[in-house]
Short mmCIF file of C-alpha atoms in Angstrom, two decimals:
data_model
loop_
_atom_site.label_atom_id
_atom_site.label_comp_id
_atom_site.label_asym_id
_atom_site.label_seq_id
_atom_site.Cartn_x
_atom_site.Cartn_y
_atom_site.Cartn_z
CA MET Y 1 -153.60 32.02 -51.73
CA ASN Y 2 -155.70 32.43 -54.83
CA LEU Y 3 -155.53 35.20 -57.41
CA GLU Y 4 -158.31 37.31 -55.91
CA GLU Y 5 -156.72 37.23 -52.46
CA LEU Y 6 -153.39 38.28 -53.98
CA LYS Y 7 -154.95 41.26 -55.75
CA GLN Y 8 -156.80 42.33 -52.61
CA GLN Y 9 -153.73 42.14 -50.38
CA TYR Y 10 -151.64 44.04 -52.93
CA SER Y 11 -154.28 46.78 -53.15
CA ASP Y 12 -154.23 46.94 -49.33
CA GLY Y 13 -150.51 47.79 -49.46
CA ILE Y 14 -149.08 44.36 -48.70
CA ARG Y 15 -145.93 43.71 -50.74
CA ASN Y 16 -144.43 40.57 -49.21
CA PHE Y 17 -145.53 37.46 -51.09
CA SER Y 18 -142.39 35.42 -50.56
CA GLY Y 19 -142.78 31.75 -51.52
CA ILE Y 20 -146.24 32.19 -53.05
CA ASP Y 21 -147.31 29.49 -55.53
CA LEU Y 22 -149.38 30.80 -58.43
CA SER Y 23 -148.57 28.06 -60.91
CA GLU Y 24 -150.94 27.40 -63.80
CA GLN Y 25 -152.80 30.66 -63.09
CA ASN Y 26 -154.02 33.28 -65.54
CA LEU Y 27 -152.27 36.42 -64.30
CA LYS Y 28 -152.45 38.32 -67.57
CA ASP Y 29 -151.87 42.07 -67.18
CA ILE Y 30 -151.45 41.77 -63.38
CA TYR Y 31 -149.58 44.61 -61.64
CA LEU Y 32 -147.14 43.56 -58.88
CA GLY Y 33 -144.60 46.38 -59.08
CA GLY Y 34 -142.23 46.49 -56.10
CA ALA Y 35 -143.57 43.23 -54.63
CA ASN Y 36 -141.36 40.73 -52.81
CA LEU Y 37 -141.87 37.48 -54.72
CA GLU Y 38 -138.75 35.71 -53.55
CA GLN Y 39 -138.89 31.97 -54.40
CA ALA Y 40 -142.41 32.42 -55.80
CA LYS Y 41 -143.71 29.86 -58.31
CA PHE Y 42 -145.37 30.88 -61.57
CA ILE Y 43 -144.89 27.60 -63.43
CA VAL Y 44 -146.99 27.38 -66.63
CA SER Y 45 -148.76 30.61 -65.63
CA ASN Y 46 -149.97 33.26 -68.06
CA LEU Y 47 -148.22 36.52 -67.14
CA SER Y 48 -148.52 38.21 -70.54
CA GLY Y 49 -148.54 41.99 -70.21
CA SER Y 50 -147.89 41.79 -66.46
CA ASN Y 51 -145.93 44.47 -64.61
CA PHE Y 52 -143.21 43.47 -62.13
CA THR Y 53 -141.32 46.78 -62.16
CA GLY Y 54 -138.82 46.82 -59.30
CA ALA Y 55 -140.13 43.51 -57.92
CA ASN Y 56 -137.93 40.96 -56.14
CA LEU Y 57 -138.17 37.57 -57.86
CA PHE Y 58 -135.03 36.06 -56.36
CA ARG Y 59 -135.01 32.31 -57.05
CA ALA Y 60 -138.50 32.52 -58.50
CA LYS Y 61 -139.62 29.70 -60.78
CA LEU Y 62 -141.22 30.81 -64.05
CA ASN Y 63 -140.72 27.69 -66.14
CA VAL Y 64 -142.98 27.45 -69.20
CA ALA Y 65 -144.61 30.75 -68.14
CA ARG Y 66 -146.08 33.12 -70.73
CA LEU Y 67 -144.37 36.45 -70.17
CA SER Y 68 -144.76 38.15 -73.54
CA SER Y 69 -144.71 41.96 -73.25
CA ALA Y 70 -144.24 41.66 -69.46
CA ASN Y 71 -142.45 44.52 -67.70
CA PHE Y 72 -139.59 43.51 -65.39
CA GLN Y 73 -137.79 46.86 -65.52
CA LYS Y 74 -135.41 47.22 -62.55
CA ALA Y 75 -136.70 43.91 -61.15
CA THR Y 76 -134.47 41.34 -59.44
CA LEU Y 77 -134.50 37.83 -60.91
CA ASN Y 78 -131.18 36.56 -59.59
CA GLN Y 79 -130.98 32.73 -59.66
CA ALA Y 80 -134.51 32.57 -61.11
CA THR Y 81 -135.45 29.78 -63.54
CA LEU Y 82 -137.29 30.65 -66.75
CA ASN Y 83 -136.84 27.48 -68.77
CA VAL Y 84 -139.01 27.25 -71.89
CA ALA Y 85 -140.64 30.56 -70.91
CA ASN Y 86 -142.15 32.91 -73.50
CA LEU Y 87 -140.53 36.32 -73.03
CA ILE Y 88 -141.24 37.78 -76.47
CA GLN Y 89 -140.94 41.61 -76.36
CA CYS Y 90 -140.43 41.41 -72.60
CA ASN Y 91 -138.90 44.47 -70.87
CA LEU Y 92 -135.97 43.59 -68.61
CA GLN Y 93 -134.26 46.96 -68.86
CA GLU Y 94 -131.99 47.65 -65.86
CA ALA Y 95 -133.08 44.34 -64.31
CA GLU Y 96 -130.80 42.05 -62.28
CA VAL Y 97 -130.86 38.55 -63.71
CA LYS Y 98 -127.62 37.11 -62.34
CA ASP Y 99 -126.93 33.37 -62.34
CA ALA Y 100 -130.40 32.67 -63.74
CA GLU Y 101 -131.31 29.55 -65.72
CA ILE Y 102 -133.12 30.43 -68.95
CA LEU Y 103 -133.04 27.33 -71.15
CA TYR Y 104 -134.93 27.08 -74.46
CA ALA Y 105 -136.81 30.31 -73.75
CA GLU Y 106 -138.23 32.68 -76.36
CA PHE Y 107 -136.70 36.14 -75.99
CA ILE Y 108 -137.49 37.54 -79.43
CA ARG Y 109 -137.24 41.37 -79.52
CA ALA Y 110 -136.83 41.55 -75.75
CA GLN Y 111 -135.38 44.71 -74.18
CA LEU Y 112 -132.45 43.97 -71.85
CA SER Y 113 -130.45 47.21 -72.07
CA ASP Y 114 -128.45 48.11 -68.94
CA SER Y 115 -129.43 44.79 -67.35
CA ASP Y 116 -127.09 42.68 -65.20
CA LEU Y 117 -127.10 39.15 -66.61
CA ARG Y 118 -123.77 37.95 -65.26
CA GLY Y 119 -123.42 34.20 -65.02
CA SER Y 120 -126.84 33.43 -66.49
CA ILE Y 121 -127.43 30.48 -68.82
CA PHE Y 122 -129.45 31.04 -72.01
CA ASN Y 123 -128.64 27.76 -73.78
CA GLY Y 124 -131.05 26.82 -76.56
CA SER Y 125 -132.99 30.09 -76.30
CA ASP Y 126 -134.28 32.27 -79.12
CA LEU Y 127 -132.97 35.83 -78.63
CA ARG Y 128 -133.42 37.17 -82.13
CA GLU Y 129 -133.47 40.97 -82.44
CA SER Y 130 -133.21 41.40 -78.66
CA ILE Y 131 -131.43 44.47 -77.32
CA PHE Y 132 -128.57 44.13 -74.81
CA ARG Y 133 -127.08 47.64 -74.95
CA ARG Y 134 -124.60 48.20 -72.10
CA ALA Y 135 -125.69 44.92 -70.48
CA LYS Y 136 -123.34 43.12 -68.10
CA MET Y 137 -123.01 39.57 -69.38
CA GLN Y 138 -119.71 38.32 -68.00
CA GLY Y 139 -119.60 34.54 -67.91
CA CYS Y 140 -122.98 34.04 -69.60
CA GLN Y 141 -123.65 30.86 -71.58
CA LEU Y 142 -125.38 31.32 -74.94
CA ASN Y 143 -124.83 27.94 -76.55
CA GLU Y 144 -126.98 26.81 -79.48
CA VAL Y 145 -129.00 30.00 -79.32
CA LYS Y 146 -130.52 32.22 -82.00
CA LEU Y 147 -129.12 35.74 -81.83
CA GLN Y 148 -129.71 37.02 -85.35
CA LYS Y 149 -129.78 40.84 -85.44
CA ALA Y 150 -129.42 41.10 -81.65
CA ILE Y 151 -127.82 44.34 -80.42
CA PHE Y 152 -124.97 44.26 -77.88
CA ASN Y 153 -123.62 47.81 -78.26
CA ASP Y 154 -121.16 48.65 -75.45
CA ALA Y 155 -122.15 45.49 -73.54
CA VAL Y 156 -119.59 43.71 -71.34
CA LEU Y 157 -119.35 40.02 -72.23
CA ASN Y 158 -115.97 38.96 -70.88
CA GLN Y 159 -115.61 35.16 -70.79
CA VAL Y 160 -118.99 34.73 -72.46
CA GLU Y 161 -119.63 31.36 -74.11
CA ILE Y 162 -121.38 31.31 -77.50
CA LYS Y 163 -120.98 27.92 -79.16
CA GLY Y 164 -122.90 26.44 -82.06
CA SER Y 165 -125.11 29.52 -82.28
CA ASP Y 166 -126.54 31.69 -85.06
CA VAL Y 167 -125.38 35.24 -84.35
CA SER Y 168 -125.54 36.52 -87.92
CA LYS Y 169 -126.01 40.27 -88.37
CA ALA Y 170 -125.77 40.87 -84.61
CA ASP Y 171 -124.22 44.18 -83.52
CA PHE Y 172 -121.39 44.10 -80.96
CA THR Y 173 -120.14 47.64 -81.67
CA GLY Y 174 -118.02 48.84 -78.75
CA ALA Y 175 -118.66 45.64 -76.79
CA VAL Y 176 -116.08 43.97 -74.55
CA LEU Y 177 -115.73 40.23 -75.18
CA ASN Y 178 -112.25 39.54 -73.85
CA GLU Y 179 -111.45 35.84 -73.35
CA GLY Y 180 -114.82 34.88 -74.83
CA ASN Y 181 -115.51 31.43 -76.24
CA LEU Y 182 -117.25 32.12 -79.56
CA VAL Y 183 -116.45 28.93 -81.46
CA GLN Y 184 -118.19 27.07 -84.26
CA SER Y 185 -120.88 29.73 -84.53
CA ASP Y 186 -122.33 31.80 -87.37
CA PHE Y 187 -121.26 35.44 -86.98
CA SER Y 188 -121.65 36.26 -90.67
CA TYR Y 189 -122.15 39.99 -91.28
CA ALA Y 190 -122.04 40.70 -87.54
CA LYS Y 191 -120.56 44.02 -86.37
CA PHE Y 192 -117.63 44.12 -83.95
CA VAL Y 193 -116.61 47.72 -84.66
CA ASN Y 194 -114.14 48.93 -81.99
CA ALA Y 195 -114.93 45.85 -79.90
CA GLN Y 196 -112.44 44.36 -77.44
CA LEU Y 197 -111.80 40.72 -78.29
CA VAL Y 198 -108.47 40.04 -76.59
CA ARG Y 199 -107.76 36.29 -76.34
CA THR Y 200 -111.26 35.51 -77.61
CA LEU Y 201 -111.77 32.14 -79.31
CA PHE Y 202 -113.37 32.23 -82.77
CA TYR Y 203 -112.01 29.01 -84.20
CA TRP Y 204 -114.04 27.39 -86.98
CA SER Y 205 -116.67 30.14 -86.80
CA ASP Y 206 -118.29 31.73 -89.85
CA LEU Y 207 -117.21 35.38 -89.89
CA THR Y 208 -118.07 36.02 -93.53
CA GLY Y 209 -118.57 39.74 -94.14
CA ALA Y 210 -118.23 40.54 -90.42
CA ASN Y 211 -117.05 44.05 -89.53
CA PHE Y 212 -114.10 44.10 -87.11
CA SER Y 213 -112.86 47.58 -88.04
CA GLY Y 214 -110.88 49.09 -85.17
CA ALA Y 215 -111.38 45.98 -83.02
CA ASP Y 216 -108.72 44.63 -80.67
CA LEU Y 217 -108.22 40.98 -81.63
CA SER Y 218 -104.80 40.64 -80.06
CA TYR Y 219 -104.04 37.02 -79.19
CA ALA Y 220 -107.51 35.96 -80.41
CA ASP Y 221 -107.81 32.43 -81.82
CA LEU Y 222 -109.23 32.59 -85.36
CA LYS Y 223 -108.01 29.16 -86.39
CA GLY Y 224 -110.06 27.85 -89.30
CA ALA Y 225 -112.45 30.80 -89.17
CA ASP Y 226 -114.05 31.96 -92.42
CA LEU Y 227 -113.24 35.67 -92.75
CA THR Y 228 -114.16 35.95 -96.42
CA ARG Y 229 -114.85 39.63 -97.22
CA ALA Y 230 -114.60 40.50 -93.52
CA ASN Y 231 -113.67 44.10 -92.67
CA LEU Y 232 -110.66 44.18 -90.32
CA LYS Y 233 -109.58 47.71 -91.20
CA GLY Y 234 -107.37 49.13 -88.46
CA ALA Y 235 -107.82 46.06 -86.26
CA ASN Y 236 -105.15 44.83 -83.85
CA LEU Y 237 -104.19 41.26 -84.78
CA LYS Y 238 -101.00 41.09 -82.76
CA GLY Y 239 -100.43 37.51 -81.65
CA ALA Y 240 -103.73 36.33 -83.18
CA ASN Y 241 -103.90 32.76 -84.48
CA LEU Y 242 -104.86 32.83 -88.17
CA VAL Y 243 -103.84 29.27 -89.05
CA ASN Y 244 -106.17 27.87 -91.74
CA ALA Y 245 -108.34 31.00 -91.60
CA ASN Y 246 -109.95 32.02 -94.90
CA LEU Y 247 -109.20 35.70 -95.54
CA LYS Y 248 -110.20 35.80 -99.18
CA GLU Y 249 -111.05 39.41 -100.17
CA ALA Y 250 -110.88 40.51 -96.52
CA ASN Y 251 -110.09 44.15 -95.73
CA LEU Y 252 -106.86 44.30 -93.72
CA ILE Y 253 -106.05 47.94 -94.48
CA GLY Y 254 -103.99 49.38 -91.65
CA VAL Y 255 -104.06 46.29 -89.41
CA SER Y 256 -101.38 45.72 -86.80
CA TRP Y 257 -100.06 42.15 -86.91
CA GLU Y 258 -96.30 42.21 -86.42
CA GLY Y 259 -94.72 38.76 -86.31
CA GLN Y 260 -97.88 37.05 -87.62
CA THR Y 261 -97.72 33.47 -88.92
CA LEU Y 262 -99.95 32.65 -91.90
CA VAL Y 263 -100.48 28.94 -92.57
CA ALA Y 264 -102.49 27.21 -95.31
CA GLN Y 265 -105.13 29.81 -95.98
CA PRO Y 266 -106.72 31.45 -99.04
CA TRP Y 267 -105.65 35.11 -99.33
CA THR Y 268 -106.59 36.02 -102.87
CA GLY Y 269 -108.02 39.54 -103.09
CA VAL Y 270 -107.09 40.59 -99.56
CA LYS Y 271 -106.76 44.37 -99.07
CA LEU Y 272 -103.35 45.22 -97.61
CA TYR Y 273 -102.76 48.94 -98.05
CA GLY Y 274 -100.67 50.42 -95.25
CA VAL Y 275 -99.97 47.01 -93.71
CA SER Y 276 -96.47 46.15 -92.55
CA ARG Y 277 -95.33 42.74 -93.76
CA VAL Y 278 -92.20 42.85 -91.62
CA GLY Y 279 -91.45 39.53 -89.98
CA ILE Y 280 -94.54 37.79 -91.41
CA LYS Y 281 -94.09 34.02 -91.76
CA THR Y 282 -96.06 32.04 -94.35
CA ARG Y 283 -96.59 28.39 -95.14
CA GLY Y 284 -98.99 27.07 -97.75
CA VAL Y 285 -100.71 30.43 -98.32
CA GLU Y 286 -102.80 30.63 -101.52
CA CYS Y 287 -102.78 34.11 -103.03
CA GLU Y 288 -103.20 35.01 -106.69
CA TRP Y 289 -103.45 38.77 -106.16
CA VAL Y 290 -103.71 41.40 -103.43
CA ASP Y 291 -105.38 44.80 -103.43
CA MET Y 292 -102.85 47.48 -102.45
CA SER Y 293 -105.12 50.48 -103.15
CA ALA Y 294 -105.69 53.03 -100.39
CA GLN Y 295 -109.49 52.76 -100.64
CA GLY Y 296 -109.62 49.02 -101.23
CA ASP Y 297 -111.21 49.62 -104.63
CA ARG Y 298 -108.84 47.40 -106.66
CA SER Y 299 -107.26 50.39 -108.36
CA ASN Y 300 -103.83 49.01 -107.40
CA VAL Y 301 -103.83 45.23 -107.78
CA GLN Y 302 -100.58 43.33 -107.33
CA ARG Y 303 -100.58 39.87 -108.87
CA LEU Y 304 -98.46 37.16 -107.31
CA LYS Y 305 -97.13 33.98 -108.85
CA PRO Y 306 -96.86 30.98 -106.50
CA HIS Y 307 -93.13 31.47 -105.93
CA GLN Y 308 -93.66 35.19 -105.15
CA VAL Y 309 -96.10 34.72 -102.26
CA SER Y 310 -93.52 33.90 -99.60
CA LEU Y 311 -91.29 36.74 -100.81
CA PHE Y 312 -94.20 39.18 -100.67
CA PHE Y 313 -95.08 38.35 -97.07
CA HIS Y 314 -91.51 37.90 -95.78
CA GLU Y 315 -90.96 41.63 -95.96
CA ILE Y 316 -88.36 43.63 -94.08
CA LEU Y 317 -88.33 47.39 -93.58
CA PRO Y 318 -86.67 49.11 -96.55
CA LYS Y 319 -83.46 50.96 -95.66
CA ILE Y 320 -80.90 53.43 -96.90
CA GLU Y 321 -77.34 52.62 -95.88
CA ILE Y 322 -74.61 55.25 -96.12
CA ASN Y 323 -70.96 54.28 -95.55
CA ILE Y 324 -68.49 56.99 -94.52
CA ASN Y 325 -64.72 56.50 -94.18
CA ALA Y 326 -64.47 58.72 -91.10
CA ALA Y 327 -65.64 58.44 -87.53
CA VAL Y 328 -68.51 60.64 -86.40
CA ASP Y 329 -67.43 63.25 -83.86
CA PHE Y 330 -69.56 65.38 -81.51
CA ASN Y 331 -69.74 68.30 -83.97
CA SER Y 332 -70.84 66.03 -86.82
CA ASN Y 333 -73.46 64.37 -84.67
CA LEU Y 334 -74.82 67.72 -83.48
CA LEU Y 335 -75.03 69.10 -87.03
CA LEU Y 336 -76.78 65.96 -88.31
CA ALA Y 337 -79.35 66.10 -85.51
CA SER Y 338 -80.07 69.79 -86.09
CA VAL Y 339 -80.46 69.50 -89.87
CA TYR Y 340 -82.45 66.27 -89.83
CA LYS Y 341 -84.88 67.63 -87.24
CA LYS Y 342 -85.67 70.57 -89.53
CA LEU Y 343 -85.96 68.39 -92.64
CA ALA Y 344 -88.29 65.94 -90.90
CA LYS Y 345 -90.91 68.69 -90.63
CA ASN Y 346 -91.09 68.76 -94.43
CA LEU Y 347 -90.91 65.00 -95.06
CA PRO Y 348 -93.51 62.78 -93.32
CA SER Y 349 -91.54 59.61 -94.16
CA PHE Y 350 -88.59 60.93 -92.11
CA GLU Y 351 -90.16 59.53 -88.94
CA ARG Y 352 -87.09 58.67 -86.89
CA PRO Y 353 -83.39 59.55 -86.82
CA PRO Y 354 -80.89 57.19 -88.43
CA SER Y 355 -79.05 54.50 -86.56
CA ILE Y 356 -75.36 55.38 -86.50
CA LYS Y 357 -72.62 52.82 -85.95
CA SER Y 358 -69.24 54.50 -85.72
CA LYS Y 359 -65.80 52.99 -85.37
CA GLN Y 360 -62.38 54.61 -85.37
CA ARG Y 361 -62.00 54.44 -89.14
CA GLY Y 362 -65.56 54.58 -90.41
CA THR Y 363 -69.27 55.10 -89.86
CA VAL Y 364 -72.41 53.37 -91.14
CA MET Y 365 -75.72 55.27 -91.12
CA GLN Y 366 -79.02 53.48 -91.70
CA PHE Y 367 -82.39 55.12 -92.38
CA GLU Y 368 -85.51 52.92 -92.15
CA MET Y 369 -88.75 53.65 -94.03
CA LYS Y 370 -92.15 52.04 -94.50
CA THR Y 371 -92.02 51.70 -98.27
CA GLU Y 372 -89.48 51.86 -101.10
CA ASP Y 373 -91.42 54.81 -102.54
CA ASP Y 374 -89.97 56.93 -99.72
CA SER Y 375 -86.37 56.04 -100.57
CA ILE Y 376 -85.40 58.83 -102.99
CA PRO Y 377 -86.90 61.77 -101.01
CA LEU Y 378 -85.44 60.33 -97.80
CA LEU Y 379 -82.06 59.88 -99.48
CA TYR Y 380 -82.14 63.53 -100.58
CA ALA Y 381 -82.75 64.57 -96.97
CA ALA Y 382 -80.09 62.20 -95.65
CA LEU Y 383 -77.44 63.58 -98.02
CA PHE Y 384 -78.23 67.28 -97.61
CA PRO Y 385 -75.54 68.03 -94.95
CA PHE Y 386 -72.78 66.27 -96.95
CA PHE Y 387 -70.37 68.14 -99.23
CA ASN Y 388 -70.89 66.19 -102.46
CA GLN Y 389 -74.64 65.63 -102.09
CA GLU Y 390 -75.59 67.65 -105.20
CA LYS Y 391 -73.46 65.50 -107.50
CA ILE Y 392 -74.60 62.22 -105.94
CA ILE Y 393 -78.32 62.97 -105.79
CA GLY Y 394 -78.17 64.65 -109.20
CA SER Y 395 -76.93 61.43 -110.80
CA ILE Y 396 -79.65 59.38 -109.08
CA LEU Y 397 -82.43 61.81 -110.06
CA LYS Y 398 -81.17 61.77 -113.65
CA SER Y 399 -81.49 57.97 -113.73
CA LEU Y 400 -84.96 58.17 -112.20
CA LYS Y 401 -86.08 60.61 -114.90
CA ILE Y 402 -84.70 58.27 -117.56
CA VAL Y 403 -86.91 55.51 -116.15
CA ARG Y 404 -89.91 57.86 -116.12
CA GLY Y 405 -89.40 58.68 -119.77
CA LYS Y 406 -89.57 55.07 -120.92
CA PRO Y 407 -92.69 53.81 -122.74
CA ILE Y 408 -95.61 52.25 -120.85
CA GLU Y 409 -94.60 48.78 -122.09
CA GLU Y 410 -91.39 49.06 -120.04
CA VAL Y 411 -92.55 51.15 -117.08
CA SER Y 412 -96.01 50.51 -115.68
CA PHE Y 413 -98.48 53.30 -115.03
CA LYS Y 414 -98.25 52.61 -111.27
CA PHE Y 415 -94.46 52.91 -111.23
CA GLY Y 416 -94.66 56.08 -113.29
CA LYS Y 417 -97.03 57.63 -110.75
CA ALA Y 418 -94.72 56.53 -107.93
CA ILE Y 419 -91.76 58.23 -109.63
CA ASP Y 420 -93.81 61.41 -110.07
CA SER Y 421 -94.56 61.38 -106.33
CA MET Y 422 -90.88 60.88 -105.49
CA LEU Y 423 -89.77 63.73 -107.73
CA ALA Y 424 -92.50 66.03 -106.35
CA ALA Y 425 -91.35 65.25 -102.79
CA VAL Y 426 -87.76 66.07 -103.75
CA GLN Y 427 -88.89 69.40 -105.24
CA ASN Y 428 -90.63 70.26 -101.97
CA LEU Y 429 -87.43 69.45 -100.09
CA GLU Y 430 -85.37 71.60 -102.46
CA ARG Y 431 -87.53 74.56 -101.49
CA ALA Y 432 -87.35 73.65 -97.79
CA VAL Y 433 -83.55 73.37 -97.64
CA GLU Y 434 -83.20 76.98 -98.82
CA MET Y 435 -84.29 77.93 -95.30
CA ILE Y 436 -81.77 75.62 -93.60
CA PRO Y 437 -78.32 77.22 -93.50
CA LEU Y 438 -75.22 75.04 -93.29
CA PRO Y 439 -71.93 76.22 -91.74
CA PRO Y 440 -69.17 77.14 -94.22
CA LYS Y 441 -66.93 74.15 -94.97
CA GLN Y 442 -63.75 76.08 -94.15
CA LYS Y 443 -64.99 76.82 -90.63
CA LEU Y 444 -65.59 73.20 -89.72
CA PRO Y 445 -63.01 71.31 -87.61
CA ARG Y 446 -60.92 68.92 -89.69
CA SER Y 447 -62.52 65.78 -88.23
CA THR Y 448 -66.00 67.16 -88.93
CA ALA Y 449 -65.08 68.17 -92.49
CA ASN Y 450 -63.59 64.72 -93.11
CA PHE Y 451 -66.85 63.14 -91.98
CA PHE Y 452 -69.06 65.23 -94.29
CA ASN Y 453 -66.70 64.63 -97.19
CA GLY Y 454 -66.23 60.92 -96.57
CA ILE Y 455 -69.13 59.09 -98.23
CA THR Y 456 -67.77 55.95 -99.91
CA GLN Y 457 -70.95 54.03 -100.69
CA ILE Y 458 -74.74 54.44 -100.68
CA LYS Y 459 -76.95 51.39 -100.78
CA LEU Y 460 -80.74 51.01 -100.98
CA ILE Y 461 -82.29 47.86 -99.48
CA ASN Y 462 -85.87 47.03 -100.44
CA SER Y 463 -88.53 45.06 -98.54
CA ARG Y 464 -87.40 41.84 -100.25
CA ASP Y 465 -83.88 42.41 -98.90
CA ASP Y 466 -82.58 43.16 -102.41
CA GLU Y 467 -79.71 45.65 -102.49
CA LEU Y 468 -79.02 48.43 -104.98
CA ILE Y 469 -75.76 50.36 -104.78
CA VAL Y 470 -76.57 53.80 -106.16
CA TYR Y 471 -73.17 55.35 -105.42
CA ARG Y 472 -69.66 54.06 -104.80
CA LYS Y 473 -66.56 56.23 -104.52
CA ASN Y 474 -63.76 54.59 -106.45
CA THR Y 475 -60.05 55.32 -106.30
CA GLY Y 476 -59.27 58.17 -108.63
CA SER Y 477 -62.87 58.91 -109.52
CA GLU Y 478 -65.68 60.77 -107.81
CA LEU Y 479 -68.68 58.79 -109.00
CA ASN Y 480 -69.55 55.17 -109.56
CA GLU Y 481 -68.55 53.90 -112.99
CA MET Y 482 -72.19 52.90 -113.69
CA THR Y 483 -73.79 55.19 -116.26
CA SER Y 484 -77.14 56.89 -115.62
CA GLU Y 485 -78.75 54.51 -118.15
CA GLN Y 486 -77.33 51.46 -116.38
CA LEU Y 487 -78.48 52.76 -113.00
CA ALA Y 488 -81.93 53.38 -114.49
CA GLU Y 489 -82.22 49.70 -115.40
CA GLU Y 490 -81.13 48.70 -111.89
CA ILE Y 491 -83.74 51.05 -110.40
CA LYS Y 492 -86.50 49.38 -112.46
CA GLU Y 493 -85.57 45.98 -111.04
CA PHE Y 494 -85.18 47.31 -107.51
CA PHE Y 495 -88.67 48.80 -107.27
CA ALA Y 496 -90.22 45.79 -109.05
CA TYR Y 497 -93.55 47.34 -110.02
CA ASP Y 498 -95.83 45.26 -112.27
#
């Protein structure tokens, strides 16, 4: 069948052209919408500007065809071959292109939104600035392709393979790429905002300046990846492999990465505000300074000497430990729970109740917190139900004010601001406790009174596992023998601000 016969039959309402061979034909601007072109051949044909809307091109052969600006919207091209085809600015929106072979094709600025491309092979193709919004691309192969500035917003790319490719400045916002193989590729300045990348492989890829904010990278393999200046704010890095990854000046504000192992990587300038360092293991990490400012603007830089790096990352949760020489009874436990619940409403750092270990002759209470800066306000709240709390906390606050009054050469500006915040939080609590009545001491059962009058020692434990005893009840004396000035010096060392 020649071209004229095809046009005539189509105009007569015939739509079945299965197996037709129109290779090496000039079919520019032809309209074959809704036609059945199953297993048709258009090899080396000129189909520029053609319209195949809703057509069936199952197993069609379009190798080396010119398809620039062609319209395949809602067409079916499952198992079709388009090797070395020119599809520049082609419209494949809502098309089915499953298990197709598209090697070394030109797809520049093509429109593939809402298309189904599952299992198709695009190896060696040029897909720059193409749009794949909401496309289904599970199991696709995109090896050695050009994908600069391509858009994959909300696309599904589970188990996709992108190796040795240039994907710089591409946008994967909201995309799903779980278990993808994205290795040894250039993803510099690409966007993965809120993307799902669980168990995805990124090893030895260039992720310089990439935006992973809010992304789920749990159990992803980032071994040897270059994440210099990458934005991982709020990302989930639980179980991710960061061995030999370069995170220099990366934004890790608010990331979740409990139990992470950091091996032989540059970390200088990394932003770590609000990041738990509990249980982090390090080996060979290079880090001269970290940015601990809330906005990542270097307003709070913490410098680290080589021997301080492992201590900095081997953090534990700071704690307050209160020892009492009496067992906790039901009344004591009930009173503690009632008072602490009310105080927690006025103290955000009071996130959980204390752990209480009680034996016949004594009790140990432990309060965990995220940062040492919460220790004094939390200690005030913890001591409020106890009989001698005013004397104990008064001595500690006096020492803290002594530290605050020292010259800037001895107490850094940052530590001074931290003390101001602690004291302000205590003042807020002082106003709050006026609305929390405590039962009269004389009306308490003896065992309960003994408990609330039985504090023997109070110990602060910082994130480096250093201990500071701020109160000890000695025989024949109410307060620790340490003077307020001596305690002030101990407090300076305990908080260890630069």
